[in-house]
XYZ file of C-alpha atoms in Angstrom:
482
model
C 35.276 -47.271 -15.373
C 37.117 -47.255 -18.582
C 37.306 -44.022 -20.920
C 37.654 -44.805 -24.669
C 38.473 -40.961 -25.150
C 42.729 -40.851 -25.526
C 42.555 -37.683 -23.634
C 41.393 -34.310 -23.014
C 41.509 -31.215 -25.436
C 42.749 -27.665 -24.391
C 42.840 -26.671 -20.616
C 41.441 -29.229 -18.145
C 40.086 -28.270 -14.862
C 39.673 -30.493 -12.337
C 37.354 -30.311 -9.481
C 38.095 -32.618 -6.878
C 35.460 -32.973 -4.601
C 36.671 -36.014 -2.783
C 39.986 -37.203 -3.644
C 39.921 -39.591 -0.264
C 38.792 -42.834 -2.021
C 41.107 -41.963 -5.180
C 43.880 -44.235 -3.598
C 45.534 -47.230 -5.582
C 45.535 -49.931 -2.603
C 48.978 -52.338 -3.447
C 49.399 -55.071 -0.467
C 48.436 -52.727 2.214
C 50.210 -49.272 0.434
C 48.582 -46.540 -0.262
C 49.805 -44.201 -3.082
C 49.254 -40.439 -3.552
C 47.053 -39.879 -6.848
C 48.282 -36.759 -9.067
C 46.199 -34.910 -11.023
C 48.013 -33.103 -14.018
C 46.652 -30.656 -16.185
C 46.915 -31.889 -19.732
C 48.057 -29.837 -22.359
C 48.109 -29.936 -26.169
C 50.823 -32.053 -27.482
C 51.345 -33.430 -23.895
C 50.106 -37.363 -23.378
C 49.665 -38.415 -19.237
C 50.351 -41.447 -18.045
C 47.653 -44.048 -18.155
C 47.191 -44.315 -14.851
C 46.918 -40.057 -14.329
C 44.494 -40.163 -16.890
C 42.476 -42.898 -15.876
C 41.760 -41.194 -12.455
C 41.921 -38.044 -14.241
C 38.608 -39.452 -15.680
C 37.435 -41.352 -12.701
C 37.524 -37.535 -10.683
C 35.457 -35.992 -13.863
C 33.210 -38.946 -13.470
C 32.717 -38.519 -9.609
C 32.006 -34.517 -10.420
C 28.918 -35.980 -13.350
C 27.489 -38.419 -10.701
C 27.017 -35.707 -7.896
C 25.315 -33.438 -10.529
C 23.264 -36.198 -11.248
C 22.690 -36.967 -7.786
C 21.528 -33.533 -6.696
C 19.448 -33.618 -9.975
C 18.015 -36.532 -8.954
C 17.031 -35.775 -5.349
C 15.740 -32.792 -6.963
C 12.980 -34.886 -8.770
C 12.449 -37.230 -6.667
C 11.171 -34.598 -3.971
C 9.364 -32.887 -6.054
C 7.406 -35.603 -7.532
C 6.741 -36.445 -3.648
C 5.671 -32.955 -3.292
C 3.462 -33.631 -6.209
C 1.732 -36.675 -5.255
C 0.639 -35.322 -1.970
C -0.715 -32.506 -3.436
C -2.801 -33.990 -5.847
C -3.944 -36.501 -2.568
C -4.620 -33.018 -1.088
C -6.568 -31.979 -3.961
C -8.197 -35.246 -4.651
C -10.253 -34.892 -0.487
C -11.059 -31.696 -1.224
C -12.839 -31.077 -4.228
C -14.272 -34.637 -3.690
C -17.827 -33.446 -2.193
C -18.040 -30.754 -4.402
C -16.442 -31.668 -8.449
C -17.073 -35.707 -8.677
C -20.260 -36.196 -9.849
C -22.065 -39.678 -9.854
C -20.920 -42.230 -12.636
C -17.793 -39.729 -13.117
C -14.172 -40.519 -13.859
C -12.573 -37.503 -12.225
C -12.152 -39.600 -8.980
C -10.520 -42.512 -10.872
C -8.054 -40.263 -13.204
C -7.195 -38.330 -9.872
C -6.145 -41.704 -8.083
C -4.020 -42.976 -11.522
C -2.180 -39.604 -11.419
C -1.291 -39.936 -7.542
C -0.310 -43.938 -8.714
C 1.736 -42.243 -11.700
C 3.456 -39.988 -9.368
C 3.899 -42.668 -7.058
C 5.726 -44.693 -10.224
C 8.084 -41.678 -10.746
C 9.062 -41.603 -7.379
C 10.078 -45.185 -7.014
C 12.092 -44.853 -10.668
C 14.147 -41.845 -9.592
C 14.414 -43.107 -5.935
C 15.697 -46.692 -7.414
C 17.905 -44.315 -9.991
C 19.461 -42.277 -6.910
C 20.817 -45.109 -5.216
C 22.266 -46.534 -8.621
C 23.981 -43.131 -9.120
C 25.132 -43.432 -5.266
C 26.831 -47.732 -5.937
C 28.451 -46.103 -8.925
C 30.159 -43.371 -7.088
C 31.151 -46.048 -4.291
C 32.522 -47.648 -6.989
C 35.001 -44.403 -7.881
C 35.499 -44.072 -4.695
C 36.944 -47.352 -4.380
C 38.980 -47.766 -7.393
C 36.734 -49.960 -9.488
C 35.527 -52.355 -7.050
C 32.766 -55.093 -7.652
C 29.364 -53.801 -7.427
C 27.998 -56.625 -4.862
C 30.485 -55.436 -2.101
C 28.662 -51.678 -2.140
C 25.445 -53.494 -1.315
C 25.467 -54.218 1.829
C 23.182 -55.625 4.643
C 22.481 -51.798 5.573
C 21.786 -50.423 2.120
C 19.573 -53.280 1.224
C 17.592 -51.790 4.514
C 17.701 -48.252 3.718
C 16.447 -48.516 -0.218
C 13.908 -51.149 1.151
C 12.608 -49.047 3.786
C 12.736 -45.817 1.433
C 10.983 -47.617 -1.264
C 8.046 -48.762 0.995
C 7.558 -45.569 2.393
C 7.344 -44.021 -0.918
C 5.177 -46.365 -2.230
C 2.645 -45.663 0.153
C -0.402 -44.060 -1.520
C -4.433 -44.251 -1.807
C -5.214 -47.129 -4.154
C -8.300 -48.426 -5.649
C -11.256 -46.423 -7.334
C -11.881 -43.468 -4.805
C -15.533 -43.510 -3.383
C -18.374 -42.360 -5.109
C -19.183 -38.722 -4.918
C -22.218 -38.000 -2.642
C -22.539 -35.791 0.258
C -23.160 -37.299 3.738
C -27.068 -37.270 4.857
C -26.628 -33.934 7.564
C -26.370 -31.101 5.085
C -24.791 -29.148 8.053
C -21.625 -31.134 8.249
C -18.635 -28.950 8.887
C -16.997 -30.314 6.598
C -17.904 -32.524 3.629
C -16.815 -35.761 2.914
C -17.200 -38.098 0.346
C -18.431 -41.421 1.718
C -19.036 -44.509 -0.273
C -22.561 -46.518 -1.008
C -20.284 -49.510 -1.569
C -17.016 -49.874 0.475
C -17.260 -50.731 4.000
C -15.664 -48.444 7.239
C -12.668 -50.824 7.068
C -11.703 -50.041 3.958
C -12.532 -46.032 4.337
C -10.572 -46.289 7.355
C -7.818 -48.285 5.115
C -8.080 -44.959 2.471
C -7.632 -42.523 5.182
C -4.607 -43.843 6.748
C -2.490 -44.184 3.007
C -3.510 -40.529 2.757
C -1.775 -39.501 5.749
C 1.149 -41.811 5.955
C 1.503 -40.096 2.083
C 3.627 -36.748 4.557
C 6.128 -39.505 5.243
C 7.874 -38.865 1.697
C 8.743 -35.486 3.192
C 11.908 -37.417 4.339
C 13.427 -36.466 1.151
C 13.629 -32.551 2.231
C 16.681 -33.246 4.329
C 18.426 -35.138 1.635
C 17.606 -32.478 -0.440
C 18.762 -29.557 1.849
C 21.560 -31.043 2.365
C 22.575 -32.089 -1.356
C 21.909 -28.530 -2.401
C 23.129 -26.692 0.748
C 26.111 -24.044 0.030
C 28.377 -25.392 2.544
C 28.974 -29.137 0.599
C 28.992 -26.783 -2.485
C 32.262 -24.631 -1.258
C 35.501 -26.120 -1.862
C 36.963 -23.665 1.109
C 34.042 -25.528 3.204
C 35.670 -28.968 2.421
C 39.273 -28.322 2.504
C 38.460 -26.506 6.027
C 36.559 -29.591 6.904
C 39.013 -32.459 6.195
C 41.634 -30.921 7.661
C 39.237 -30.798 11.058
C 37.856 -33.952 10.446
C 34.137 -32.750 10.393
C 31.335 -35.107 8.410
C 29.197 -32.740 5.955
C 26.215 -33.917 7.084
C 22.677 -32.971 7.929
C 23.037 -31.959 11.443
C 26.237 -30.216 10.755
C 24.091 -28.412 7.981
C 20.970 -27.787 10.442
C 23.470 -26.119 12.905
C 25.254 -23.968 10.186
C 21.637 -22.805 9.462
C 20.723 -22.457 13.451
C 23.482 -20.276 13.688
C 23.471 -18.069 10.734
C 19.498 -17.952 10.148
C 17.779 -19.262 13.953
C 14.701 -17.272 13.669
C 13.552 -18.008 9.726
C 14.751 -21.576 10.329
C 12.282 -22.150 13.485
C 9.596 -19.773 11.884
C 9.505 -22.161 8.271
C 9.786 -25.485 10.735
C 6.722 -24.541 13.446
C 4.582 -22.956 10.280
C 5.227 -26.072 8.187
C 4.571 -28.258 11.021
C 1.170 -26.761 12.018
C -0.373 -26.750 8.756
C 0.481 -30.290 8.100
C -0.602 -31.655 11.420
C -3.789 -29.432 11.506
C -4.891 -30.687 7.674
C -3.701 -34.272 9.046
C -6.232 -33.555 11.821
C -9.416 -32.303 9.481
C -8.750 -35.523 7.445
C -8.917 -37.815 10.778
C -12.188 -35.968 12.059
C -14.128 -35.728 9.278
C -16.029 -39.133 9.419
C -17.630 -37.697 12.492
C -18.510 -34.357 11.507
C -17.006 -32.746 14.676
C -16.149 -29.249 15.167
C -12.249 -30.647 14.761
C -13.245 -30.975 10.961
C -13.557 -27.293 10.216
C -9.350 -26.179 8.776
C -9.539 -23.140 11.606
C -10.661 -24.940 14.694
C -7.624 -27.832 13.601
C -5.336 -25.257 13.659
C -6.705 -23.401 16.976
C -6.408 -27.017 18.634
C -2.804 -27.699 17.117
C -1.382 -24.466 18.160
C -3.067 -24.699 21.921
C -1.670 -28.475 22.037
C 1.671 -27.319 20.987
C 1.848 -24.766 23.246
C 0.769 -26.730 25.961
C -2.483 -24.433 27.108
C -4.866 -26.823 26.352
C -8.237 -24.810 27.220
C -10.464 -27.677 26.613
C -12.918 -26.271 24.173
C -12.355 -29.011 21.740
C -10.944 -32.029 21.647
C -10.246 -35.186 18.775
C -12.668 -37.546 18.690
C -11.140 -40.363 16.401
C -8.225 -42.994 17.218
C -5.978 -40.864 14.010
C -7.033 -37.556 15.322
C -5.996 -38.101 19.141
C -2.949 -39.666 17.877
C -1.877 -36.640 15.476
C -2.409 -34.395 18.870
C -0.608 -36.278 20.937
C 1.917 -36.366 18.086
C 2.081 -33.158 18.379
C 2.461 -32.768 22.141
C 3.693 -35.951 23.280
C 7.355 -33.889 24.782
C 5.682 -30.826 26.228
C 2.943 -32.216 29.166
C 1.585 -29.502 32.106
C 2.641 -29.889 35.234
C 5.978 -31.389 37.033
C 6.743 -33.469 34.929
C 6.564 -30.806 31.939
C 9.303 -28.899 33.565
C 11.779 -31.999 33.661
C 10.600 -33.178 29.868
C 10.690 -29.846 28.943
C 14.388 -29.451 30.600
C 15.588 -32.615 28.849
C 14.136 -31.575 25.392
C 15.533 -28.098 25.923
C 19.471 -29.911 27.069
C 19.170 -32.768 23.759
C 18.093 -29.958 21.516
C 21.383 -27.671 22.715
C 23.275 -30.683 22.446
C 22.855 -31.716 18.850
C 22.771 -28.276 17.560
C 25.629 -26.740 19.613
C 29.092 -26.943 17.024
C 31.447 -29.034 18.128
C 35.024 -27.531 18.123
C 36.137 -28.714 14.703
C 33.048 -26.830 13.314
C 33.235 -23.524 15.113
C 36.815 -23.414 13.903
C 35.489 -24.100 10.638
C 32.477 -21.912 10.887
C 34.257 -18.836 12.192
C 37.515 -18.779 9.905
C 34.753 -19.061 6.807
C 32.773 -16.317 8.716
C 35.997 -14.302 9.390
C 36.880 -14.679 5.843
C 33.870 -13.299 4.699
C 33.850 -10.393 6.593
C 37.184 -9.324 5.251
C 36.305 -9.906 1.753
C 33.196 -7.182 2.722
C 35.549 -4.676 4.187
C 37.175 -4.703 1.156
C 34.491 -3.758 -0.857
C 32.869 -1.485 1.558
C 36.817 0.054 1.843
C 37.148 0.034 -1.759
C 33.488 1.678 -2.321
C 34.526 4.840 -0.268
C 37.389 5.200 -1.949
C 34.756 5.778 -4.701
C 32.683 7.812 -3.434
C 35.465 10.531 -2.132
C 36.840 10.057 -5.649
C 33.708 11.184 -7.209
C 32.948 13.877 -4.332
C 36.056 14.993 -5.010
C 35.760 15.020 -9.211
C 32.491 16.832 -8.666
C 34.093 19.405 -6.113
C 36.693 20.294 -9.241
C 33.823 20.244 -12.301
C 31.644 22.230 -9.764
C 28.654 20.467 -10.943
C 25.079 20.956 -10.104
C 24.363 20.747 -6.514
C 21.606 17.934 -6.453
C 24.703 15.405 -7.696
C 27.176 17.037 -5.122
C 24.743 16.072 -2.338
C 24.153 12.380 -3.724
C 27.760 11.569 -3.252
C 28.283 12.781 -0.078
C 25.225 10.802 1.419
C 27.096 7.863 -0.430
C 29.985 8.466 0.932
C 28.179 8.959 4.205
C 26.528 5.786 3.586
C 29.787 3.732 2.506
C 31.465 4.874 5.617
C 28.769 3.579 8.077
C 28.523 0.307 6.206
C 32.680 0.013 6.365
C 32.382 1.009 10.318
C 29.225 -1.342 10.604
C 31.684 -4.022 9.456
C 34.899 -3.215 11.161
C 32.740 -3.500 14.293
C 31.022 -7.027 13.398
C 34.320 -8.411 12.305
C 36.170 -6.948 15.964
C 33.065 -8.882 18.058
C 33.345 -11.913 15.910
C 37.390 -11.925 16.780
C 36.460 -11.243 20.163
C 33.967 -14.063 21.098
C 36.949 -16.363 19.154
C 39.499 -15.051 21.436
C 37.486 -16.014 24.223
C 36.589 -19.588 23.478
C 39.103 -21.360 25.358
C 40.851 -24.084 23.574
C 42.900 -26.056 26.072
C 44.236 -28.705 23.477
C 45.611 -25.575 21.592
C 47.026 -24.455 24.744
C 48.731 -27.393 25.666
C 50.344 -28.037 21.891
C 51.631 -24.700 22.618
C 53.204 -25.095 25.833
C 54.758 -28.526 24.709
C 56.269 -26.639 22.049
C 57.410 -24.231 23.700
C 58.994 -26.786 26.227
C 60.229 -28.445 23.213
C 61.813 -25.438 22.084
C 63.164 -24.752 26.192
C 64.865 -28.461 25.859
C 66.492 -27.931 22.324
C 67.857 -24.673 23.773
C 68.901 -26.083 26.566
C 71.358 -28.940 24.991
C 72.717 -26.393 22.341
C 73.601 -24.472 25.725
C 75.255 -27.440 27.232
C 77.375 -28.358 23.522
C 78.553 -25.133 23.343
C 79.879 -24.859 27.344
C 81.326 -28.152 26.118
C 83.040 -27.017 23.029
C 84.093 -23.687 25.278
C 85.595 -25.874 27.971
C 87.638 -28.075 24.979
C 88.905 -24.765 23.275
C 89.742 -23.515 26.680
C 92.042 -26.575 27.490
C 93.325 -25.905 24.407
C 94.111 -22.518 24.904
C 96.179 -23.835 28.113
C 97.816 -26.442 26.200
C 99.128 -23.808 24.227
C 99.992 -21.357 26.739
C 101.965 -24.502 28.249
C 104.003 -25.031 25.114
C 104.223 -21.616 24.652
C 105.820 -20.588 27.518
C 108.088 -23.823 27.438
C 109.300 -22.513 23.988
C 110.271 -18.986 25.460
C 112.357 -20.841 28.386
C 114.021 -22.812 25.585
C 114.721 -20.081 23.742
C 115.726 -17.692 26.376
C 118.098 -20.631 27.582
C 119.359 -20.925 24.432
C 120.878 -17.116 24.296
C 121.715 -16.477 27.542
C 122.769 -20.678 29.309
C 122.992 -18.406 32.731
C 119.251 -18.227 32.668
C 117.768 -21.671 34.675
């Protein structure tokens, strides 16, 4: 992507979120990008500022990615709202001859339309950052066989919606139905039916909440996150995400999940069993007969009595049955669960040293904020000032010291349950360099009895010549001496 601007202006700061794909590929080499700083009066290199841009340009089109996913979920979030809205005020707002019902269906087709626009302007935003990535590459190798799948599959999904005029208000004939619905003097049970099932395959656009989460998570956000995790080779994805957020946050995380999930499934099951005007169409006795079904009591006060409604239950239900068999499904749900949300050991080591990190950075503070509070207890002590403000900073100081022992503690059990994890890979890089070390030692031993056996022959040599000297010499003064 070519930049017509010559350069940049005043301090440049570069955030390089993903410098992986920033490589210029020559026959096979790979060559390390730098990223300088420009300065005033200073001109780069065409090729530093070219990917100088091209980073800048990757940081735009992940704003505009998370901006996007933004939209696009909550026009999702919209449109099944207003679907919500549309079944429930039917029996009770439309009026015969009215165009409520038919300006409620165009907005649900409008939000549909926005969907689809910012779904089909996500993915464009996601080929032009493949493009970055991959130093200006055609556009027609990003699309491949499996993105052509995924935006197919994501733009049929979200395309799903109630079409056609809605049916014409009037209540059903037994004025003590449960619940009301609005039935039609001129479309036939098919295409009711037909009406009933767009309106509940409408919850699968909640796909997009993942893709939100995890655009707009904290841990892609932090840089110390993603330097951690390249060096450990960990993929920021959305099950490395979910298990971040099991770990730190279990309880809220299951609480929002099983709450979310039994609303939707019991409104799901009013909408199925209203055409028979069951019990199962009252909003209460759905969500008596979800929770009982998802908890596996299963009293048998009520039951579905539609194909959609038995199939939402057993939706709900269809891992946890009663009896023997429970226990083993139950078991293996209970083992695959544990296994995709336990960390792997690349992400504990991540997870812990950010954890670690954090917990020092608190001790500091909470350090620092007694050091405060005995400084003002102490300049209150000299100014002997009223009493009331003499007592205040002592329970501060009271309180700061709890908080800074509160911390050394958490940050001592955190080191501890490290300590214990056993890392035999570490282990064994430490004993092979410490065998390493054993073997270097060992042949610097052996040169130097080498070099002590050579200056020892030397030292005879000399002795030899020595002595042979002194004969001559002695010889030489006194020819008696032999």
């Amino acid at each position: 992507m070519e930049m017509t601007r010559p350069g940049l202006q005043g301090d440049s700061t570069v955030d390089c979120l993903k410098c992986g794909g920033l490589l210029n590929h020559n026959d096979g080499d790979s060559a390390e990008v730098s990223v300088p700083l420009s300065l005033p009066g200073i001109r780069t290199s065409p090729m530093e500022g070219d990917n100088l841009y091209r980073l800048r340009d990757r940081k735009f089109l992940l704003e505009d990615k998370k901006r996007l996913c933004a939209l696009a979920l909550a026009a999702a979030l919209l449109g099944i709202l207003l679907m919500i809205i549309h079944v429930e005020i039917c029996p009770f707002v439309y009026k015969p001859g009215s165009n409520m019902a038919l300006i409620m269906n165009c907005s649900i087709s409008l939000s549909t339309g926005c969907l689809l626009i910012l779904i089909i302007a996500f993915h464009y935003k996601d080929i032009r950052l493949f493009i970055i990535d991959y130093n200006q590459v055609d556009w027609r190798i990003a699309m491949t066989s499996h993105r052509v799948l995924v935006i197919t599959l994501e733009l049929l999904v979200c395309s799903i919606h109630p079409v056609g005029t809605y049916w014409k208000a009037g209540l059903h004939v037994n004025s003590s139905s449960p619940a009301p619905l609005c039935v039609s003097n001129h479309q036939s049970e098919t295409l009711l039916d037909m009406e009933l099932l767009l309106s509940v395959l409408m919850f699968l656009r909640l796909y997009l909440v993942h893709r939100a989460i995890l655009l707009h998570s904290k841990v892609l956000l932090s840089a110390s996150y993603r330097s951690i995790g390249s060096l450990n080779n960990i993929n920021f994805t959305f099950r490395f995400v979910l298990k971040v957020l099991m770990n730190k946050h279990p309880g809220r995380t299951l609480l929002v999940f099983i709450l979310f999930f039994w609303l939707t499934a019991s409104w799901m099951l009013t909408l199925c069993e209203r055409q028979t005007q069951a019990l199962t169409g009252h909003m209460n006795t759905a969500l008596w007969l979800i929770a009982i079904t998802f908890l596996t009591v299963g009293y048998g006060d009520v039951a579905p009595s539609t194909s959609c409604g038995m199939a939402v239950c057993l939706f709900t239900g269809v891992m946890l049955k009663k009896g023997k068999q429970g226990v083993a499904c139950t078991a293996m749900l209970v083992a695959v669960v544990t296994e995709k949300l336990a960390l792997n050991k690349g992400e504990k080591h991540v997870h812990f040293f950010m954890l670690d990190i954090q917990i020092s950075k608190r001790i500091r503070h909470a350090a620092a904020n007694v050091l405060r509070e005995c400084w003002l207890l102490h300049r209150t002590n000299t100014t002997k000032g009223n009493r009331g403000e003499h007592r205040k900073h002592r329970r501060c100081l009271l309180e700061a010291i709890r908080v800074f022992r509160h911390l050394r503690l958490k940050q001592r059990k955190l080191r501890d349950y490290v300590s214990e994890m056993v890392d035999l890979p570490k282990m064994q890089m430490i004993m092979c360099d410490l065998s390493a070390n054993w073997n270097n030692s060992y042949r610097e031993m052996e040169q130097r009895i080498l070099s002590m056996e050579q200056k020892l022959d030397e030292l005879s040599r000399c002795f030899q010549q020595t002595s042979e000297l002194l004969y001559q010499v002695l010889r030489h003064r006194n020819p008696e001496i032999r």
